[in-house]
PDB file of C-alpha atoms in Angstrom:
ATOM      1  CA  UNK A   1      25.004 -96.251  15.170  1.00  0.00           C
ATOM      2  CA  UNK A   2      25.012 -95.133  18.924  1.00  0.00           C
ATOM      3  CA  UNK A   3      28.279 -95.084  20.632  1.00  0.00           C
ATOM      4  CA  UNK A   4      28.868 -97.711  23.411  1.00  0.00           C
ATOM      5  CA  UNK A   5      29.546 -94.990  25.897  1.00  0.00           C
ATOM      6  CA  UNK A   6      26.050 -93.274  25.075  1.00  0.00           C
ATOM      7  CA  UNK A   7      24.512 -96.761  24.996  1.00  0.00           C
ATOM      8  CA  UNK A   8      25.872 -97.745  28.414  1.00  0.00           C
ATOM      9  CA  UNK A   9      24.731 -94.281  29.892  1.00  0.00           C
ATOM     10  CA  UNK A  10      21.172 -94.720  28.520  1.00  0.00           C
ATOM     11  CA  UNK A  11      20.694 -98.313  29.861  1.00  0.00           C
ATOM     12  CA  UNK A  12      21.914 -97.412  33.224  1.00  0.00           C
ATOM     13  CA  UNK A  13      19.473 -94.534  33.345  1.00  0.00           C
ATOM     14  CA  UNK A  14      16.795 -96.970  32.477  1.00  0.00           C
ATOM     15  CA  UNK A  15      17.907 -99.105  35.290  1.00  0.00           C
ATOM     16  CA  UNK A  16      17.834 -96.272  37.894  1.00  0.00           C
ATOM     17  CA  UNK A  17      14.432 -95.028  36.618  1.00  0.00           C
ATOM     18  CA  UNK A  18      13.000 -98.613  37.318  1.00  0.00           C
ATOM     19  CA  UNK A  19      14.763 -99.018  40.546  1.00  0.00           C
ATOM     20  CA  UNK A  20      12.024 -97.730  42.600  1.00  0.00           C
ATOM     21  CA  UNK A  21       9.105 -99.789  40.856  1.00  0.00           C
ATOM     22  CA  UNK A  22      10.432-103.429  41.180  1.00  0.00           C
ATOM     23  CA  UNK A  23      13.485-105.112  41.937  1.00  0.00           C
ATOM     24  CA  UNK A  24      12.679-108.107  39.825  1.00  0.00           C
ATOM     25  CA  UNK A  25      12.482-105.596  36.901  1.00  0.00           C
ATOM     26  CA  UNK A  26      15.895-104.655  37.530  1.00  0.00           C
ATOM     27  CA  UNK A  27      17.317-108.122  37.238  1.00  0.00           C
ATOM     28  CA  UNK A  28      15.576-108.553  33.839  1.00  0.00           C
ATOM     29  CA  UNK A  29      16.906-105.027  32.711  1.00  0.00           C
ATOM     30  CA  UNK A  30      20.211-106.228  33.536  1.00  0.00           C
ATOM     31  CA  UNK A  31      19.948-109.458  31.787  1.00  0.00           C
ATOM     32  CA  UNK A  32      18.642-107.593  28.584  1.00  0.00           C
ATOM     33  CA  UNK A  33      21.487-104.956  29.018  1.00  0.00           C
ATOM     34  CA  UNK A  34      24.321-107.712  29.286  1.00  0.00           C
ATOM     35  CA  UNK A  35      22.960-109.590  26.457  1.00  0.00           C
ATOM     36  CA  UNK A  36      22.561-106.289  24.153  1.00  0.00           C
ATOM     37  CA  UNK A  37      26.232-105.410  25.074  1.00  0.00           C
ATOM     38  CA  UNK A  38      27.505-108.950  24.023  1.00  0.00           C
ATOM     39  CA  UNK A  39      25.486-108.806  20.734  1.00  0.00           C
ATOM     40  CA  UNK A  40      26.790-105.154  20.218  1.00  0.00           C
ATOM     41  CA  UNK A  41      30.290-105.991  20.706  1.00  0.00           C
ATOM     42  CA  UNK A  42      30.275-109.078  18.479  1.00  0.00           C
ATOM     43  CA  UNK A  43      28.192-107.879  15.590  1.00  0.00           C
ATOM     44  CA  UNK A  44      29.784-106.121  12.711  1.00  0.00           C
ATOM     45  CA  UNK A  45      28.414-104.130   9.633  1.00  0.00           C
ATOM     46  CA  UNK A  46      28.346-107.230   7.617  1.00  0.00           C
ATOM     47  CA  UNK A  47      25.829-108.874  10.284  1.00  0.00           C
ATOM     48  CA  UNK A  48      23.687-105.704  10.153  1.00  0.00           C
ATOM     49  CA  UNK A  49      23.717-105.383   6.347  1.00  0.00           C
ATOM     50  CA  UNK A  50      22.468-109.399   6.426  1.00  0.00           C
ATOM     51  CA  UNK A  51      19.784-108.219   8.805  1.00  0.00           C
ATOM     52  CA  UNK A  52      18.733-105.398   6.384  1.00  0.00           C
ATOM     53  CA  UNK A  53      18.521-107.885   3.518  1.00  0.00           C
ATOM     54  CA  UNK A  54      16.615-110.547   5.148  1.00  0.00           C
ATOM     55  CA  UNK A  55      14.198-108.234   6.692  1.00  0.00           C
ATOM     56  CA  UNK A  56      13.339-107.010   3.178  1.00  0.00           C
ATOM     57  CA  UNK A  57      13.107-110.462   1.914  1.00  0.00           C
ATOM     58  CA  UNK A  58      13.611-113.447   4.009  1.00  0.00           C
ATOM     59  CA  UNK A  59      13.573-115.933   1.260  1.00  0.00           C
ATOM     60  CA  UNK A  60      16.346-114.191  -0.695  1.00  0.00           C
ATOM     61  CA  UNK A  61      19.075-116.862  -1.686  1.00  0.00           C
ATOM     62  CA  UNK A  62      22.289-116.661   0.327  1.00  0.00           C
ATOM     63  CA  UNK A  63      24.294-115.898  -2.716  1.00  0.00           C
ATOM     64  CA  UNK A  64      22.277-112.789  -3.582  1.00  0.00           C
ATOM     65  CA  UNK A  65      22.754-111.622   0.035  1.00  0.00           C
ATOM     66  CA  UNK A  66      26.375-112.052  -0.196  1.00  0.00           C
ATOM     67  CA  UNK A  67      26.592-110.281  -3.442  1.00  0.00           C
ATOM     68  CA  UNK A  68      24.546-107.315  -2.024  1.00  0.00           C
ATOM     69  CA  UNK A  69      26.802-106.850   1.007  1.00  0.00           C
ATOM     70  CA  UNK A  70      30.204-108.067  -0.329  1.00  0.00           C
ATOM     71  CA  UNK A  71      30.626-111.412   1.287  1.00  0.00           C
ATOM     72  CA  UNK A  72      30.641-114.035  -1.525  1.00  0.00           C
ATOM     73  CA  UNK A  73      30.813-117.122   0.508  1.00  0.00           C
ATOM     74  CA  UNK A  74      27.154-118.541   0.866  1.00  0.00           C
ATOM     75  CA  UNK A  75      28.468-120.617   4.036  1.00  0.00           C
ATOM     76  CA  UNK A  76      29.684-117.542   5.530  1.00  0.00           C
ATOM     77  CA  UNK A  77      26.332-115.826   5.249  1.00  0.00           C
ATOM     78  CA  UNK A  78      24.596-119.041   6.512  1.00  0.00           C
ATOM     79  CA  UNK A  79      27.070-119.177   9.562  1.00  0.00           C
ATOM     80  CA  UNK A  80      26.312-115.460  10.472  1.00  0.00           C
ATOM     81  CA  UNK A  81      22.607-115.966   9.885  1.00  0.00           C
ATOM     82  CA  UNK A  82      22.549-119.248  12.336  1.00  0.00           C
ATOM     83  CA  UNK A  83      24.641-117.380  15.049  1.00  0.00           C
ATOM     84  CA  UNK A  84      22.007-114.550  14.833  1.00  0.00           C
ATOM     85  CA  UNK A  85      19.152-117.100  15.453  1.00  0.00           C
ATOM     86  CA  UNK A  86      21.176-118.707  18.188  1.00  0.00           C
ATOM     87  CA  UNK A  87      21.435-115.289  19.970  1.00  0.00           C
ATOM     88  CA  UNK A  88      17.632-114.811  19.344  1.00  0.00           C
ATOM     89  CA  UNK A  89      18.435-111.642  17.097  1.00  0.00           C
ATOM     90  CA  UNK A  90      16.646-113.342  14.323  1.00  0.00           C
ATOM     91  CA  UNK A  91      13.546-114.985  16.185  1.00  0.00           C
ATOM     92  CA  UNK A  92      11.954-116.320  12.784  1.00  0.00           C
ATOM     93  CA  UNK A  93      11.230-115.752   9.284  1.00  0.00           C
ATOM     94  CA  UNK A  94       7.619-114.486   8.619  1.00  0.00           C
ATOM     95  CA  UNK A  95       5.786-113.763   5.437  1.00  0.00           C
ATOM     96  CA  UNK A  96       4.431-110.109   4.997  1.00  0.00           C
ATOM     97  CA  UNK A  97       0.561-110.504   4.542  1.00  0.00           C
ATOM     98  CA  UNK A  98      -1.667-107.601   3.057  1.00  0.00           C
ATOM     99  CA  UNK A  99      -4.475-108.146   5.124  1.00  0.00           C
ATOM    100  CA  UNK A 100      -6.476-105.611   3.182  1.00  0.00           C
ATOM    101  CA  UNK A 101      -6.410-108.063   0.201  1.00  0.00           C
ATOM    102  CA  UNK A 102      -7.980-110.709   2.477  1.00  0.00           C
ATOM    103  CA  UNK A 103     -10.807-108.396   3.235  1.00  0.00           C
ATOM    104  CA  UNK A 104      -9.660-107.045   6.658  1.00  0.00           C
ATOM    105  CA  UNK A 105     -10.051-103.543   5.712  1.00  0.00           C
ATOM    106  CA  UNK A 106     -11.204-102.023   8.706  1.00  0.00           C
ATOM    107  CA  UNK A 107      -7.995-101.252  10.759  1.00  0.00           C
ATOM    108  CA  UNK A 108      -7.868 -99.393  13.925  1.00  0.00           C
ATOM    109  CA  UNK A 109      -5.198 -98.047  16.353  1.00  0.00           C
ATOM    110  CA  UNK A 110      -6.384 -98.325  20.066  1.00  0.00           C
ATOM    111  CA  UNK A 111      -4.568 -96.482  22.744  1.00  0.00           C
ATOM    112  CA  UNK A 112      -5.188 -98.165  26.162  1.00  0.00           C
ATOM    113  CA  UNK A 113      -4.624 -96.718  29.720  1.00  0.00           C
ATOM    114  CA  UNK A 114      -4.625 -99.500  32.435  1.00  0.00           C
ATOM    115  CA  UNK A 115      -4.476 -99.497  36.299  1.00  0.00           C
ATOM    116  CA  UNK A 116      -1.010 -99.334  37.518  1.00  0.00           C
ATOM    117  CA  UNK A 117       0.091-102.180  39.626  1.00  0.00           C
ATOM    118  CA  UNK A 118       2.868-104.676  39.917  1.00  0.00           C
ATOM    119  CA  UNK A 119       3.607-106.477  36.620  1.00  0.00           C
ATOM    120  CA  UNK A 120       0.182-104.849  35.450  1.00  0.00           C
ATOM    121  CA  UNK A 121       1.701-104.489  31.886  1.00  0.00           C
ATOM    122  CA  UNK A 122       2.430-108.313  31.401  1.00  0.00           C
ATOM    123  CA  UNK A 123      -0.929-109.300  32.839  1.00  0.00           C
ATOM    124  CA  UNK A 124      -2.773-106.787  30.376  1.00  0.00           C
ATOM    125  CA  UNK A 125      -0.539-107.522  27.583  1.00  0.00           C
ATOM    126  CA  UNK A 126      -1.149-111.267  27.845  1.00  0.00           C
ATOM    127  CA  UNK A 127      -5.134-110.678  28.083  1.00  0.00           C
ATOM    128  CA  UNK A 128      -5.070-108.412  24.855  1.00  0.00           C
ATOM    129  CA  UNK A 129      -2.966-110.579  22.620  1.00  0.00           C
ATOM    130  CA  UNK A 130      -5.438-113.415  23.167  1.00  0.00           C
ATOM    131  CA  UNK A 131      -8.131-111.300  21.603  1.00  0.00           C
ATOM    132  CA  UNK A 132      -8.768-112.342  17.803  1.00  0.00           C
ATOM    133  CA  UNK A 133      -8.135-109.585  15.404  1.00  0.00           C
ATOM    134  CA  UNK A 134      -5.375-107.925  17.494  1.00  0.00           C
ATOM    135  CA  UNK A 135      -2.232-107.584  15.424  1.00  0.00           C
ATOM    136  CA  UNK A 136       0.431-105.614  17.393  1.00  0.00           C
ATOM    137  CA  UNK A 137       0.507-104.849  20.939  1.00  0.00           C
ATOM    138  CA  UNK A 138       3.218-102.230  22.157  1.00  0.00           C
ATOM    139  CA  UNK A 139       3.612-101.218  26.082  1.00  0.00           C
ATOM    140  CA  UNK A 140       4.402 -97.494  26.074  1.00  0.00           C
ATOM    141  CA  UNK A 141       5.961 -95.092  28.556  1.00  0.00           C
ATOM    142  CA  UNK A 142       3.835 -92.011  29.104  1.00  0.00           C
ATOM    143  CA  UNK A 143       0.237 -91.261  29.699  1.00  0.00           C
ATOM    144  CA  UNK A 144      -0.917 -94.156  27.540  1.00  0.00           C
ATOM    145  CA  UNK A 145       0.065 -97.712  28.478  1.00  0.00           C
ATOM    146  CA  UNK A 146      -0.621 -99.641  25.308  1.00  0.00           C
ATOM    147  CA  UNK A 147      -0.863 -99.223  21.482  1.00  0.00           C
ATOM    148  CA  UNK A 148      -3.028-101.904  19.916  1.00  0.00           C
ATOM    149  CA  UNK A 149      -3.452-102.375  16.226  1.00  0.00           C
ATOM    150  CA  UNK A 150      -6.498-104.380  15.061  1.00  0.00           C
ATOM    151  CA  UNK A 151      -7.689-105.566  11.671  1.00  0.00           C
ATOM    152  CA  UNK A 152     -11.045-106.587  11.170  1.00  0.00           C
ATOM    153  CA  UNK A 153     -13.569-106.875   8.297  1.00  0.00           C
ATOM    154  CA  UNK A 154     -16.319-104.622   9.411  1.00  0.00           C
ATOM    155  CA  UNK A 155     -16.797-101.962  12.113  1.00  0.00           C
ATOM    156  CA  UNK A 156     -19.036-104.403  13.752  1.00  0.00           C
ATOM    157  CA  UNK A 157     -16.381-107.012  14.105  1.00  0.00           C
ATOM    158  CA  UNK A 158     -14.207-104.248  15.752  1.00  0.00           C
ATOM    159  CA  UNK A 159     -16.811-103.698  18.312  1.00  0.00           C
ATOM    160  CA  UNK A 160     -16.464-107.285  19.395  1.00  0.00           C
ATOM    161  CA  UNK A 161     -12.812-106.490  20.171  1.00  0.00           C
ATOM    162  CA  UNK A 162     -13.801-103.327  22.122  1.00  0.00           C
ATOM    163  CA  UNK A 163     -16.265-105.589  24.134  1.00  0.00           C
ATOM    164  CA  UNK A 164     -13.544-107.900  24.827  1.00  0.00           C
ATOM    165  CA  UNK A 165     -11.219-104.964  25.926  1.00  0.00           C
ATOM    166  CA  UNK A 166     -13.976-103.763  28.378  1.00  0.00           C
ATOM    167  CA  UNK A 167     -13.922-107.273  29.915  1.00  0.00           C
ATOM    168  CA  UNK A 168     -10.182-106.931  31.167  1.00  0.00           C
ATOM    169  CA  UNK A 169     -10.713-105.400  34.542  1.00  0.00           C
ATOM    170  CA  UNK A 170      -7.121-103.706  34.595  1.00  0.00           C
ATOM    171  CA  UNK A 171      -8.159-101.354  31.693  1.00  0.00           C
ATOM    172  CA  UNK A 172      -9.178 -97.872  32.625  1.00  0.00           C
ATOM    173  CA  UNK A 173     -10.000 -96.362  29.322  1.00  0.00           C
ATOM    174  CA  UNK A 174      -9.402 -96.876  25.765  1.00  0.00           C
ATOM    175  CA  UNK A 175      -9.294 -94.275  22.768  1.00  0.00           C
ATOM    176  CA  UNK A 176      -9.608 -95.689  19.181  1.00  0.00           C
ATOM    177  CA  UNK A 177      -8.694 -94.150  15.985  1.00  0.00           C
ATOM    178  CA  UNK A 178      -9.628 -95.658  12.579  1.00  0.00           C
ATOM    179  CA  UNK A 179      -6.745 -96.018  10.216  1.00  0.00           C
ATOM    180  CA  UNK A 180      -7.348 -94.656   6.742  1.00  0.00           C
ATOM    181  CA  UNK A 181      -3.923 -95.729   5.031  1.00  0.00           C
ATOM    182  CA  UNK A 182      -1.051 -97.485   6.016  1.00  0.00           C
ATOM    183  CA  UNK A 183       1.949 -95.968   4.202  1.00  0.00           C
ATOM    184  CA  UNK A 184       4.731 -97.967   6.139  1.00  0.00           C
ATOM    185  CA  UNK A 185       4.365-101.184   8.095  1.00  0.00           C
ATOM    186  CA  UNK A 186       7.114-103.126   9.878  1.00  0.00           C
ATOM    187  CA  UNK A 187      10.010-101.830   7.763  1.00  0.00           C
ATOM    188  CA  UNK A 188      12.666-103.148  10.070  1.00  0.00           C
ATOM    189  CA  UNK A 189      15.375-102.691   7.295  1.00  0.00           C
ATOM    190  CA  UNK A 190      14.838 -98.819   7.653  1.00  0.00           C
ATOM    191  CA  UNK A 191      16.536 -98.838  11.381  1.00  0.00           C
ATOM    192  CA  UNK A 192      19.862-100.165   9.749  1.00  0.00           C
TER     193      UNK A 192
END
């Protein structure tokens, strides 16, 4: 786990980097920074191990989670999970769906560059997220602004998504790659 000193240093370097962009962003970064520090200081290894267990199977019984991590009180596990929900560390419990088995076998990774402007990433992301077939939207640092993962039944269905992307005036260009195989997808447990 990252040391607290190194974490503070990285957070402040991010704040300095964004200082010239927009002061409102600084306020948001400070809020995120403070919340993260509070969480970092109050979470222990048991909380992280609970997160690892429920990210692998969110329906796992509390007693089994406790047995796996060494806390044998189901109420203690329940209390810790509830606290993490209240702190928005756990934002929900979702089913992992194999969209390939549902016939959505045409999977693409699209990289998008957008026109730079004030809060452009929020505006563009909102528009992209409304497009049917879009699974993931990530805002990136660097030459490419967004990574978009899409799943459709056919290539023609994906062309509809491309046409929707072309309607977004803030997008300068896109570059699409067809995904041949997904070896790992949303393995959150792997970060702990």
